[in-house]
Structures are given as structure tokens and as C-alpha cells.
């Protein structure tokens, strides 16, 4: 294993110390292991907390800031945050208007966020993200997994909360974005966790994992590597099958690298995907290409498509100021 | 080789088509192979053109937009753009106030930008970037290589040009930023070009290339892999030796991934580097952590340190709106 680390058991804590040093606009509590925007809690503003295992950066810590999350609670690598950590984040952002928990659908995450919500002194609305249409249940979940759409849910709910909307409305828009989204991923190689020291699975030089999860958990099938244009079709087909789109629909498209794939290749894939969506009569209203919801150093990519309306686009375009996503501010 | 490509010979063109589809705010000319901001040329504004081999994305095409570059001309992978391409970019951004060429110091780039400047119908100021203090000459250069500081030169010169400053002033600030900057890189693995189909060099599982270039060309030494804190010292030492900093100096720090290194590890390195700079009495005024000047899927990182004053910080903070770097707009 070749990594820029000191001690495999201390990677998350040291990375948090690095975030604290790099981003003075954030409050990083190394003991509670939470990242909080500096001006939280804001009286009267709905707080938004997300979290999950580390190894998916910039998700979630990189999305803390005005217009997106109020706090993130990163667990150890590919490990759910503990209830105390989630509770500390919830308290830190409680401005008296309630708190939304954005929870990716993994068994451990769901359980620990529930425990924290029960102990919270404020009203909590939990929003489950389960956009990955590759499999219905996996080694990590009951039901679909939460992957790329988490970014869209956090961005759009964050924008509405920033405007001062009430708890029910923020939770409702978050659920709506999840319901409108579908994702699907392909892995060319596995990522390596510092603790394991070797790739999470082995793939022969000419094979890929289709419908892979963000922890390297298996997907739909192991198939032969083939040209980008065929892989794009392999990804677009199940996404459109799971959430059919009328011709004329407007969408936000996220072409997301899983950590080890160069931007050059993501743009090749975007080219192919945009042709396929155009052929289906779908209009790409906004897009994002880059490494946003990753799986350590996995070579691979995911597609997320979210059907939008004018109001969702307005919230998408609203200013955001985080380490990992920033515009208009 | 496992990559999201169709044809190794067509990767750059297809990625450009993807950029065109993803960024309607850019004009991408697939025949000339140039990327131009949509409102160019702007009458009376100094145009800024950069370019170089592809494989370093988001550099340079991802830095085209208001507040940074007016155009980029990407060559084939790790191959200089041709003079005609550079000339087309120069013409596309010529608003009558002259054009600055920002050229990374590689023999082919320098020669081709010179040829284009000779044929340009406008006044051209060429600015050489040679910030990599690892080696004085390499397989690709006479003198030092241009690496991470290119981002800082492009951002700061771009901000001054956006304000309407004249050609001489824009070129002067670009040269000043380069003179104030030093960079140094470490590779854990080599990147793989689509044409070669295999890593550019072999490194044993316990060895690293210290002082590596962004094309995988050799650096100072091949050494043993060791903990992040020792690697940070190995990088900071030559940077501070090459451009000594008085205690109390303010700097911009770029901790840059070379394409295949997770953000988590870059933040671990930022933590270590910030401690070493603090111990040297240096104050980090601004920082950037992420994959900005890459070498395909190389696992590795580079450090760039640029000593700044209030005026350079003001220009750094000015709004920028590009695919790869965006704030305040």
C-alpha cells in the first residue's frame, strides 16, 4: 500500500486536522470529530447535518458551509459515524428551527442517525438518500444505496434552508430531490483502505464491476472492459429504466469520478452520456463533472441524473461556499 | 490499461467535446482544438492564453473563464500544442490590448509559443513558468520545469487583466508570481498514458520518486516510502531552501494531487506541511487543497508555496468563474 499517511488508524483524525488548518472558515472539533460552519448555530435557521463513513471526500466535510451543510460528522473509513458524534453535530447547528439529517441508506448510518435523533433536544427530520438503482439490497444495505444524489440533496436543501424555509419544507425538498434522482456506477479498479492495505477486491485487467457501490461492494455484474461509448450506454440504460424521463424533461447531470479516474476520462464519458440523453429527448439543464462522491482511490465513475423544475434549478444555482463546491459566493 | 476511452488517439478531442457539452459558457473549437471564454475577445482587455500537453486537467482548459484565462490550447497528451493552435487561441482573445502567453518551461512548449508569438498580429508578452525546484534541467526542459505555480500565475494575472490593466502590468505580475513561487513533487506511482497503455515507469511497492515531474519524468532521487510527516519534511525543505522565506512572510499554499491521490491523503499532508511552515514562522494566508495540476492518474502530490503581499492576495481573492476554480462569481 502506497499512501500519504502516518498511521492507518489515525488517517481520519489527521485529515480533519488538515481541514482545520486549510479552512479557517470552518470549526473542526477533533474530539467530537465534527466539521461545523463557523457561524452555526444561526438563530431561526433550519440546521442541516450529514455524515457517513470517511473515504468519500469531498463528501461530506467538503460540503459544509453557507448554502449547503451546517455540519458533517465523518466516521472512520467506510464506517458509520457514532450516535454521539451525530448528536454533537446536531446540537452544534440547532438554531431553534429544527435540524434535517441527510442520511445515505446504509444499515449502520440509518441506525446511528436514528439513535442520535431520539436523543436530540430539537425536532429532527431524517431524509434517506437511496438513489443507486444498481441493486435493491447489498452487503451494506436494505434497499437501494445512497450515492451521488447525496450531493444534489445537500446542495438544494441547503439552499432552501439558507433562505429561512421551515423544517418541513427543507425536509420535503430534500426527499423530492432524492425521489427524482437515479445513479449507477462502474468500477475499473478497487480502492484501497489504509486499514486493509490492499485493494478491496481483485479485478482482472480486462474486467469491470458494473453497478458497484462506493465501498467497493459488488454491483450487478462483472463484465468485460469495453469502449467508453458502450460503457456510457451500460450506465444510462438502467438510470433511465429506473426513473423514466419524458422527452423534454430537464435534468441535472453529475458525472462523478470515484477518486482515481482522471478528469480527461470523465469528460470523454460526459460526451457520450450527453449524446445518449439528447437522443432520449432529455435536456441537460446543469451539469457537474469531477470527483465529488468518491471511494478512496477507486478508478471508476458514477452517473446521477435528477429531473428538475424551475424551482429546483433556482435552488441549485443559489450561492454556495464550501471547500468542495463553490459558486456565487 | 483500464480507462474510460474509445480510441487512444482520440481522447483529447473527445474530452474537448465533453467540455463543450458540459460548459455552454465556453466556446470549444474542436477543429482548432482551443477552449475560449464565450465573451472573447473583449475590446480593450489584455487576453491571456495558456496551454500545454493534455493530461494535467483541470489545467489549462478548466481555468478558462472570467477572472482567469481567456483561452487554452491543449496539445495531445504530454505533447506541446502546435503553433497554429496557439495562434488561433491568440487571435480569438485579441481585444486590441495585447495578449499574454503563459508558458510552462518545457522545450517544446517554449518553442511553439515563440513561433506563434512571431506570427501573431498583436503584441504578445510571453511569461515563462519555472517553479519546480527539484531539478535544474530534465528530460523535458532546459532549466526548471513549470508545474503547480502555473495555477497561481494564471489566477493572479487573470484577475489583473479582468480589471483592465495594461499588457506590461499583467505580464509583470505574472512574472512576479512565478519568481515568488517554488514547487516540489513526490510520486507514489506513475500515470498511464492511453497511447502507451502502461505506467510511465515502474516503482517497487516500497519506493517513491522524489522531485518527480508532471509527465512522470525522473526527479531528484528514488527513495523509500515513509510516513506522511517525513515526506512532508522532504518536500518542504527544498522548497524553503530554493526560495527562503523570512519569518512573518505570508504565503499562498497549494497542496496539489497528481490525479490518483484521494483528498483524504492530501489533507493529511496539508496538516503536516502547515505545521512545518508554522515552525519556520511562515503564515499561510490562503490555501488550496485538491487535484489541480495533475499527471493523469499518477498517485502523488506537489507542494507550491508563493510568497505574497496584500496586492497579490487581493488579486487571488478576486472573483473567478471557471470549470476548475470558482469563487465570488
XYZ file of C-alpha atoms in Angstrom:
658
model
C 0.000 0.000 0.000
C 1.372 3.405 -1.004
C -0.373 6.256 0.735
C 0.368 9.631 2.254
C -0.457 8.599 5.808
C 1.256 8.263 9.151
C -0.778 5.632 10.978
C -3.644 3.759 9.279
C -5.685 4.093 12.474
C -5.296 7.855 12.599
C -5.972 8.921 9.000
C -9.396 10.441 9.531
C -8.322 12.460 12.558
C -5.207 13.771 10.811
C -7.156 14.655 7.688
C -9.597 16.584 9.894
C -6.659 18.471 11.401
C -5.612 19.280 7.834
C -9.110 20.550 7.052
C -8.988 22.737 10.146
C -5.665 24.203 9.028
C -6.779 24.729 5.435
C -10.240 26.127 6.152
C -10.301 28.703 8.941
C -13.910 29.420 7.902
C -14.876 26.051 9.393
C -14.941 24.927 13.013
C -13.409 21.473 13.221
C -13.816 19.742 16.565
C -11.195 16.992 16.657
C -12.543 15.465 19.854
C -16.151 15.210 18.705
C -14.934 14.556 15.152
C -17.324 17.027 13.541
C -16.980 19.838 10.987
C -19.249 22.830 11.550
C -19.675 26.081 9.649
C -18.191 28.893 11.665
C -21.402 30.882 12.171
C -23.515 27.950 13.434
C -25.957 27.820 15.067
C -27.836 30.547 13.204
C -30.938 31.502 15.158
C -34.122 30.617 13.266
C -32.331 28.702 10.510
C -33.010 25.011 9.969
C -29.744 23.168 10.549
C -28.592 20.533 8.068
C -26.354 17.692 9.176
C -24.969 14.887 7.088
C -22.282 12.321 7.587
C -21.226 8.786 6.938
C -18.056 6.827 6.589
C -14.906 8.657 5.503
C -13.215 7.835 2.208
C -15.815 9.618 0.048
C -14.259 13.090 0.160
C -15.132 15.853 -0.557
C -18.474 14.343 0.620
C -19.486 15.302 3.375
C -16.981 17.566 5.166
C -16.150 19.374 1.946
C -19.797 20.411 1.621
C -20.054 22.273 4.920
C -20.602 25.998 4.539
C -23.127 28.680 3.616
C -25.711 27.320 1.199
C -25.105 23.641 1.907
C -24.458 21.697 5.132
C -24.214 23.242 8.575
C -22.233 20.289 9.878
C -20.773 16.950 8.896
C -19.838 14.025 11.097
C -17.317 11.772 9.364
C -16.969 8.237 10.660
C -13.841 6.183 10.295
C -13.144 4.984 6.758
C -16.210 3.223 5.315
C -17.647 3.154 8.868
C -20.766 4.914 10.128
C -20.384 7.885 12.465
C -21.353 7.022 16.044
C -24.556 8.396 17.609
C -22.667 10.733 19.985
C -20.896 12.307 17.063
C -24.137 12.865 15.169
C -25.727 14.270 18.315
C -22.838 16.702 18.804
C -23.235 17.892 15.201
C -26.992 18.258 15.672
C -26.513 20.341 18.817
C -23.878 22.499 17.162
C -26.259 23.594 14.388
C -29.520 23.802 16.321
C -30.756 27.356 15.866
C -34.202 26.589 17.283
C -35.879 25.785 13.960
C -35.138 22.072 13.887
C -32.479 20.026 12.146
C -32.549 17.887 8.995
C -30.426 14.743 8.951
C -29.407 13.713 5.442
C -28.638 10.003 5.720
C -27.286 7.762 2.999
C -29.116 4.443 3.062
C -26.611 2.103 4.735
C -27.718 -0.018 7.649
C -25.207 1.401 10.142
C -25.779 5.012 9.136
C -29.548 4.677 9.366
C -29.364 3.107 12.816
C -26.899 5.595 14.278
C -28.666 8.657 12.890
C -31.930 7.298 14.358
C -30.342 6.898 17.784
C -28.982 10.429 17.642
C -32.336 11.825 16.506
C -34.045 10.187 19.506
C -31.647 11.914 21.893
C -31.721 15.297 20.184
C -33.235 18.216 22.111
C -34.641 19.660 18.885
C -37.068 18.432 16.244
C -35.234 16.277 13.697
C -36.419 15.297 10.229
C -34.457 12.399 8.743
C -34.142 12.244 4.975
C -32.937 8.992 3.451
C -30.936 9.084 0.222
C -31.233 5.897 -1.832
C -30.541 6.822 -5.433
C -28.328 3.935 -6.599
C -30.512 1.860 -8.899
C -27.919 -0.875 -9.481
C -29.159 -3.248 -6.791
C -32.103 -3.336 -4.432
C -30.220 -4.733 -1.474
C -26.491 -5.131 -0.885
C -23.930 -6.252 1.646
C -24.277 -2.813 3.229
C -27.974 -2.040 2.910
C -31.567 -2.993 2.975
C -32.926 -1.348 -0.159
C -31.036 0.918 -2.512
C -27.766 2.577 -1.596
C -27.216 6.315 -1.218
C -24.538 7.634 -3.569
C -24.121 10.589 -5.954
C -27.556 12.132 -5.397
C -26.452 12.971 -1.861
C -24.585 15.958 -3.317
C -27.739 17.228 -5.036
C -29.895 16.692 -1.952
C -27.399 18.554 0.232
C -26.981 21.427 -2.234
C -30.676 22.020 -2.892
C -31.896 21.509 0.678
C -29.003 23.672 1.852
C -30.078 26.498 -0.419
C -33.670 26.380 0.816
C -32.587 26.307 4.461
C -30.308 29.281 3.807
C -33.373 31.254 2.655
C -35.045 30.639 6.010
C -37.574 27.994 4.956
C -39.156 25.949 7.767
C -38.155 22.406 8.735
C -40.965 20.626 6.882
C -40.214 22.446 3.634
C -36.473 21.744 3.789
C -37.077 18.064 4.506
C -39.676 17.913 1.729
C -37.384 19.359 -0.938
C -34.602 17.003 0.147
C -36.922 13.997 -0.208
C -38.168 15.306 -3.525
C -34.634 15.597 -4.951
C -33.881 12.039 -3.832
C -37.104 10.757 -5.391
C -36.255 12.469 -8.672
C -32.691 11.071 -8.814
C -31.132 7.853 -10.051
C -27.456 6.818 -10.032
C -25.361 3.982 -11.399
C -21.606 3.333 -11.139
C -18.858 1.355 -12.844
C -15.523 0.447 -11.263
C -12.364 -0.287 -13.227
C -10.301 -0.979 -10.094
C -10.967 -1.248 -6.361
C -9.960 1.366 -3.813
C -7.513 0.569 -1.010
C -8.409 1.324 2.607
C -5.429 2.203 4.828
C -6.542 -0.445 7.343
C -6.686 -3.296 4.827
C -3.606 -2.152 2.927
C -4.726 -3.800 -0.291
C -7.495 -3.271 -2.856
C -10.979 -4.211 -1.628
C -11.426 -6.668 -4.476
C -9.459 -8.007 -7.430
C -10.479 -7.360 -10.984
C -8.679 -8.958 -13.923
C -7.056 -6.492 -16.324
C -9.943 -6.840 -18.826
C -12.898 -6.812 -16.392
C -15.002 -4.173 -14.688
C -17.552 -4.170 -11.883
C -20.874 -2.830 -13.169
C -23.249 -1.298 -10.656
C -20.555 -1.070 -7.976
C -21.128 0.668 -4.639
C -18.954 3.368 -3.099
C -17.355 0.950 -0.643
C -16.314 -1.439 -3.355
C -19.251 -3.716 -2.523
C -20.389 -5.801 -5.505
C -22.780 -4.495 -8.066
C -24.922 -6.102 -10.717
C -22.348 -7.957 -12.736
C -18.731 -8.387 -13.583
C -18.303 -7.681 -17.283
C -15.630 -7.145 -19.906
C -13.984 -3.744 -20.249
C -15.150 -2.009 -23.419
C -15.046 1.402 -25.099
C -16.378 4.495 -23.327
C -19.359 4.737 -25.636
C -20.561 1.242 -24.722
C -19.931 1.838 -21.031
C -21.937 5.057 -21.228
C -24.872 3.136 -22.693
C -24.478 0.493 -19.978
C -24.859 3.221 -17.342
C -27.543 5.379 -18.934
C -29.882 2.462 -19.647
C -30.579 1.381 -16.021
C -30.779 5.014 -14.874
C -33.474 5.815 -17.433
C -35.202 2.478 -16.800
C -35.443 3.137 -13.057
C -36.686 6.730 -13.339
C -38.174 7.155 -16.838
C -37.968 10.656 -18.257
C -40.498 12.184 -20.629
C -38.969 13.734 -23.742
C -38.437 17.400 -22.942
C -37.540 16.717 -19.318
C -34.845 18.914 -17.810
C -32.170 17.312 -15.660
C -29.098 17.996 -13.586
C -26.354 15.535 -14.524
C -23.471 14.599 -12.248
C -20.640 12.687 -13.918
C -18.675 11.771 -10.852
C -15.230 10.239 -10.541
C -14.730 7.652 -7.818
C -11.310 9.046 -6.874
C -8.720 7.545 -9.205
C -10.093 8.497 -12.620
C -8.610 11.498 -14.434
C -10.864 14.403 -15.367
C -9.960 13.820 -19.018
C -11.762 10.459 -18.944
C -14.758 11.895 -17.100
C -15.186 14.416 -19.901
C -14.979 11.619 -22.503
C -17.795 9.915 -20.592
C -19.764 13.160 -20.329
C -19.549 13.499 -24.101
C -21.034 10.030 -24.598
C -23.658 10.393 -21.859
C -24.829 13.766 -23.135
C -25.389 12.258 -26.607
C -27.449 9.414 -25.165
C -29.571 11.777 -23.076
C -30.088 14.051 -26.087
C -31.193 11.038 -28.117
C -33.760 10.302 -25.392
C -35.068 13.853 -25.688
C -33.717 14.841 -22.280
C -32.272 18.337 -21.821
C -29.237 18.791 -19.561
C -30.040 21.993 -17.699
C -26.986 21.896 -15.426
C -24.052 19.567 -15.045
C -21.134 18.843 -12.794
C -18.066 16.805 -13.811
C -15.424 15.826 -11.285
C -14.546 13.775 -8.202
C -17.251 14.583 -5.647
C -18.553 11.343 -4.114
C -15.530 9.095 -4.134
C -14.395 5.716 -2.914
C -10.799 6.457 -1.906
C -8.589 5.853 -4.960
C -11.022 3.671 -6.910
C -10.816 4.108 -10.679
C -14.387 4.391 -11.821
C -17.266 6.749 -12.326
C -20.916 7.183 -11.497
C -23.748 8.918 -13.266
C -26.504 10.692 -11.367
C -29.494 12.145 -13.198
C -32.046 14.301 -11.376
C -35.201 15.573 -13.072
C -35.683 19.206 -12.130
C -38.140 22.052 -12.397
C -37.517 25.800 -12.317
C -37.635 25.976 -8.528
C -35.086 23.183 -8.083
C -32.828 24.849 -10.656
C -33.125 28.143 -8.805
C -32.019 26.421 -5.596
C -29.201 24.592 -7.425
C -27.940 27.929 -8.782
C -28.078 29.670 -5.392
C -24.727 30.701 -3.912
C -22.720 28.030 -2.127
C -19.417 28.419 -0.335
C -17.781 25.184 0.744
C -14.355 23.609 0.310
C -15.654 21.180 -2.298
C -18.383 23.096 -4.119
C -18.487 26.823 -4.538
C -20.159 29.373 -6.727
C -21.734 32.793 -6.465
C -20.113 33.448 -3.092
C -4.798 -0.415 -19.290
C -8.238 0.336 -17.878
C -9.582 3.678 -18.977
C -12.841 5.332 -19.978
C -11.803 5.952 -23.568
C -12.844 4.943 -27.052
C -9.685 5.314 -29.104
C -6.333 6.201 -27.507
C -5.627 8.542 -30.427
C -8.860 10.459 -29.967
C -9.007 11.029 -26.213
C -8.173 14.725 -26.198
C -10.670 15.546 -28.934
C -13.442 13.566 -27.251
C -12.719 15.124 -23.872
C -12.950 18.551 -25.537
C -16.339 17.572 -26.946
C -17.340 16.648 -23.393
C -16.152 20.029 -22.125
C -18.215 21.724 -24.826
C -21.303 19.767 -23.765
C -20.749 20.381 -20.047
C -19.817 24.061 -20.239
C -22.058 26.079 -22.560
C -20.363 29.197 -21.118
C -17.211 28.221 -23.062
C -16.598 28.198 -26.805
C -14.797 24.995 -27.691
C -13.449 24.838 -31.234
C -12.855 21.164 -31.971
C -11.096 21.864 -35.278
C -8.631 24.383 -33.881
C -8.556 22.439 -30.589
C -8.927 25.535 -28.430
C -11.154 26.500 -25.485
C -12.212 30.152 -25.356
C -14.382 32.081 -22.922
C -17.664 32.891 -24.568
C -17.333 36.683 -24.475
C -13.833 36.840 -26.012
C -12.394 38.958 -27.456
C -13.249 41.741 -25.033
C -12.283 45.105 -26.539
C -9.531 46.796 -24.557
C -8.859 43.803 -22.312
C -5.483 42.071 -22.326
C -6.052 38.490 -23.456
C -4.465 35.629 -21.538
C -3.648 32.370 -23.285
C -2.092 29.285 -21.804
C -1.720 25.732 -22.932
C 0.493 22.717 -22.961
C 0.149 18.984 -23.187
C -3.108 17.399 -22.069
C -3.215 15.030 -19.102
C -2.867 17.789 -16.480
C -6.576 18.609 -16.143
C -8.182 20.815 -14.921
C -5.064 22.766 -16.059
C -5.421 24.570 -18.532
C -8.874 24.219 -20.127
C -10.559 24.094 -16.730
C -9.154 27.525 -15.934
C -10.748 29.371 -18.863
C -13.332 31.936 -17.837
C -13.841 35.367 -16.286
C -11.014 36.225 -13.908
C -8.532 33.685 -15.253
C -7.634 32.549 -18.797
C -9.294 33.842 -21.959
C -8.257 30.752 -23.892
C -6.412 27.459 -23.573
C -4.844 25.361 -26.297
C -4.435 21.763 -25.168
C -1.949 19.621 -27.052
C -2.180 15.879 -27.275
C -1.372 14.055 -24.041
C 2.002 15.202 -22.666
C 2.646 16.883 -26.055
C 3.030 20.595 -26.748
C 0.244 22.418 -28.586
C 1.223 23.267 -32.166
C 1.951 26.864 -33.226
C -1.228 27.133 -35.345
C -3.324 26.172 -32.343
C -1.645 28.761 -30.133
C -2.053 31.350 -32.875
C -5.769 30.572 -33.193
C -6.179 30.999 -29.423
C -4.230 34.268 -29.522
C -6.433 35.636 -32.314
C -9.604 34.534 -30.544
C -8.802 36.611 -27.455
C -7.143 39.636 -29.055
C -9.173 42.632 -27.932
C -6.591 45.143 -29.162
C -4.692 45.452 -25.884
C -2.190 42.677 -26.481
C -2.027 39.078 -25.309
C -0.035 37.368 -22.563
C 1.170 33.829 -23.193
C 1.656 31.840 -20.006
C 4.110 29.105 -20.947
C 5.295 26.276 -18.741
C 9.021 25.779 -19.201
C 9.238 22.705 -21.439
C 11.347 22.804 -24.566
C 8.503 22.054 -26.989
C 6.057 24.460 -25.362
C 8.584 27.290 -25.328
C 9.450 26.788 -28.998
C 5.860 26.545 -30.215
C 4.619 29.511 -28.210
C 7.550 31.534 -29.617
C 6.631 30.595 -33.180
C 3.015 31.569 -32.557
C 4.026 34.868 -30.962
C 6.117 35.733 -34.020
C 3.121 35.253 -36.306
C 0.603 36.999 -34.047
C -0.939 40.237 -35.342
C -0.987 41.660 -31.810
C 1.662 42.429 -29.232
C 2.470 39.292 -27.218
C 4.249 39.106 -23.878
C 5.475 35.609 -23.050
C 5.712 34.647 -19.405
C 7.700 31.549 -18.532
C 6.667 29.477 -15.505
C 9.555 27.507 -13.974
C 8.689 26.914 -10.346
C 9.729 23.277 -9.858
C 12.877 23.420 -7.749
C 13.543 19.666 -7.832
C 15.943 19.685 -10.771
C 17.603 22.348 -12.855
C 17.336 20.515 -16.155
C 15.340 17.424 -17.101
C 14.494 15.153 -19.996
C 11.842 17.701 -20.966
C 13.469 21.041 -20.204
C 16.422 23.319 -20.130
C 16.194 24.873 -16.673
C 13.441 24.337 -14.148
C 10.072 22.858 -15.044
C 6.742 24.686 -14.856
C 4.271 22.945 -12.544
C 1.877 23.957 -9.747
C 2.672 27.670 -9.755
C 1.042 27.872 -13.183
C -2.328 27.914 -11.419
C -1.288 30.872 -9.266
C 0.194 32.773 -12.207
C -2.971 32.238 -14.253
C -5.309 33.209 -11.400
C -3.493 36.365 -10.357
C -2.627 37.625 -13.853
C -6.191 36.794 -14.897
C -7.600 38.932 -12.095
C -5.432 41.910 -13.040
C -6.327 41.607 -16.731
C -10.018 41.440 -15.790
C -9.633 44.831 -14.079
C -8.397 46.346 -17.345
C -4.687 46.622 -16.520
C -2.333 47.132 -19.489
C -0.211 44.421 -21.109
C 3.042 45.292 -19.344
C 1.416 45.236 -15.914
C -0.308 41.883 -16.490
C 2.923 40.317 -17.749
C 4.837 41.828 -14.829
C 2.530 40.436 -12.159
C 2.603 37.022 -13.833
C 6.439 37.023 -13.787
C 6.411 38.253 -10.210
C 4.161 35.393 -9.046
C 6.431 32.889 -10.786
C 9.522 34.429 -9.192
C 7.915 34.221 -5.757
C 6.888 30.559 -6.155
C 8.584 27.236 -5.587
C 7.203 23.721 -6.079
C 8.295 20.168 -5.375
C 6.518 16.856 -6.042
C 6.569 13.237 -4.911
C 5.135 10.318 -6.900
C 3.968 7.065 -5.340
C 3.032 5.549 -8.701
C 3.333 6.522 -12.363
C 0.457 7.668 -14.521
C -0.623 5.728 -17.596
C -0.978 7.461 -20.959
C -3.661 5.982 -23.236
C -1.100 5.719 -26.065
C 1.459 3.747 -24.039
C -1.147 1.662 -22.243
C 1.092 1.050 -19.252
C 2.559 3.146 -16.424
C 5.317 5.568 -17.488
C 7.755 3.998 -15.052
C 7.876 1.174 -12.534
C 8.272 1.795 -8.851
C 8.681 -1.058 -6.370
C 5.954 -1.267 -3.734
C 8.183 0.392 -1.118
C 9.741 3.146 -3.243
C 8.757 6.646 -4.321
C 10.084 9.111 -6.876
C 11.118 12.327 -5.115
C 11.138 15.525 -7.146
C 9.128 13.958 -9.954
C 7.824 15.962 -12.918
C 4.238 16.099 -14.156
C 4.989 13.799 -17.107
C 6.490 11.129 -14.929
C 9.982 12.256 -15.863
C 12.575 11.450 -13.190
C 13.196 13.692 -10.253
C 15.969 14.017 -7.743
C 16.046 10.572 -6.264
C 14.268 7.299 -5.792
C 13.762 6.777 -2.075
C 11.940 4.549 0.380
C 8.283 5.174 1.133
C 7.852 6.595 4.622
C 5.219 8.244 6.834
C 3.433 11.415 5.701
C 5.240 13.545 8.271
C 8.654 12.582 6.896
C 7.500 13.041 3.305
C 6.174 16.488 4.187
C 9.597 17.449 5.563
C 11.234 16.029 2.423
C 9.090 18.357 0.310
C 9.124 21.493 2.447
C 12.908 21.512 2.866
C 13.880 22.024 -0.813
C 11.034 24.498 -1.334
C 12.235 26.702 1.530
C 15.874 26.211 0.502
C 15.192 27.395 -3.042
C 13.109 30.433 -2.084
C 13.969 31.301 1.532
C 11.171 32.963 3.491
C 11.696 35.470 6.286
C 9.787 34.673 9.481
C 6.494 36.534 9.238
C 6.197 36.010 5.480
C 2.712 35.401 4.152
C 2.191 32.692 1.558
C -0.383 31.003 -0.616
C -0.017 27.228 -0.319
C -1.198 24.770 -2.951
C -1.256 21.129 -1.851
C -1.965 19.533 -5.179
C -2.848 15.954 -6.026
C -1.328 14.480 -9.161
C -4.575 12.751 -10.140
C -4.755 9.437 -8.313
C -4.414 10.542 -4.688
C -7.545 10.817 -2.522
C -8.397 14.155 -0.952
C -8.179 12.495 2.473
C -4.439 11.949 1.995
C -3.907 15.477 0.661
C -5.417 16.845 3.870
C -3.117 14.618 5.957
C -0.219 16.159 4.020
C -1.631 19.667 4.456
C -1.724 19.079 8.204
C 1.969 18.134 8.247
C 3.047 20.882 5.839
C 1.185 23.588 7.741
C 2.983 22.564 10.951
C 6.372 22.776 9.233
C 5.606 26.185 7.747
C 4.371 27.440 11.108
C 7.597 26.223 12.709
C 9.509 28.249 10.116
C 7.496 31.328 11.098
C 5.615 31.383 7.793
C 1.946 32.370 7.779
C -0.447 30.612 5.398
C -2.651 33.444 4.152
C -4.597 31.321 1.653
C -4.555 27.679 0.662
C -5.923 25.319 -1.913
C -6.079 21.533 -1.497
C -7.102 19.267 -4.364
C -6.264 17.884 -7.790
C -5.479 20.910 -9.955
C -2.247 20.290 -11.885
C -2.294 16.569 -12.481
C -0.401 13.886 -14.319
C -3.243 11.631 -15.485
C -3.834 9.026 -12.772
C -0.493 9.357 -11.002
C -0.653 8.835 -7.240
C 1.382 11.651 -5.793
C 1.279 15.238 -4.672
C 3.065 18.511 -5.106
C 3.550 21.479 -2.856
C 3.649 25.018 -4.212
C 4.462 27.935 -1.921
C 4.147 31.533 -3.157
C 5.186 34.493 -1.013
C 2.518 37.169 -1.313
C 1.770 40.755 -0.387
C -1.588 42.469 0.087
C -1.956 43.287 -3.603
C -1.328 39.694 -4.689
C -3.800 38.464 -2.072
C -6.389 40.938 -3.344
C -5.943 39.567 -6.864
C -6.056 35.975 -5.584
C -9.350 36.723 -3.814
C -10.920 38.404 -6.854
C -13.882 36.576 -8.412
C -13.125 33.715 -10.775
C -15.574 31.607 -12.734
C -14.085 28.601 -14.466
C -14.865 24.891 -14.585
C -11.944 24.067 -12.318
C -11.654 27.046 -9.976
C -14.523 29.243 -8.942
C -15.347 31.716 -6.242
C -17.131 35.013 -5.804
C -18.916 34.645 -9.149
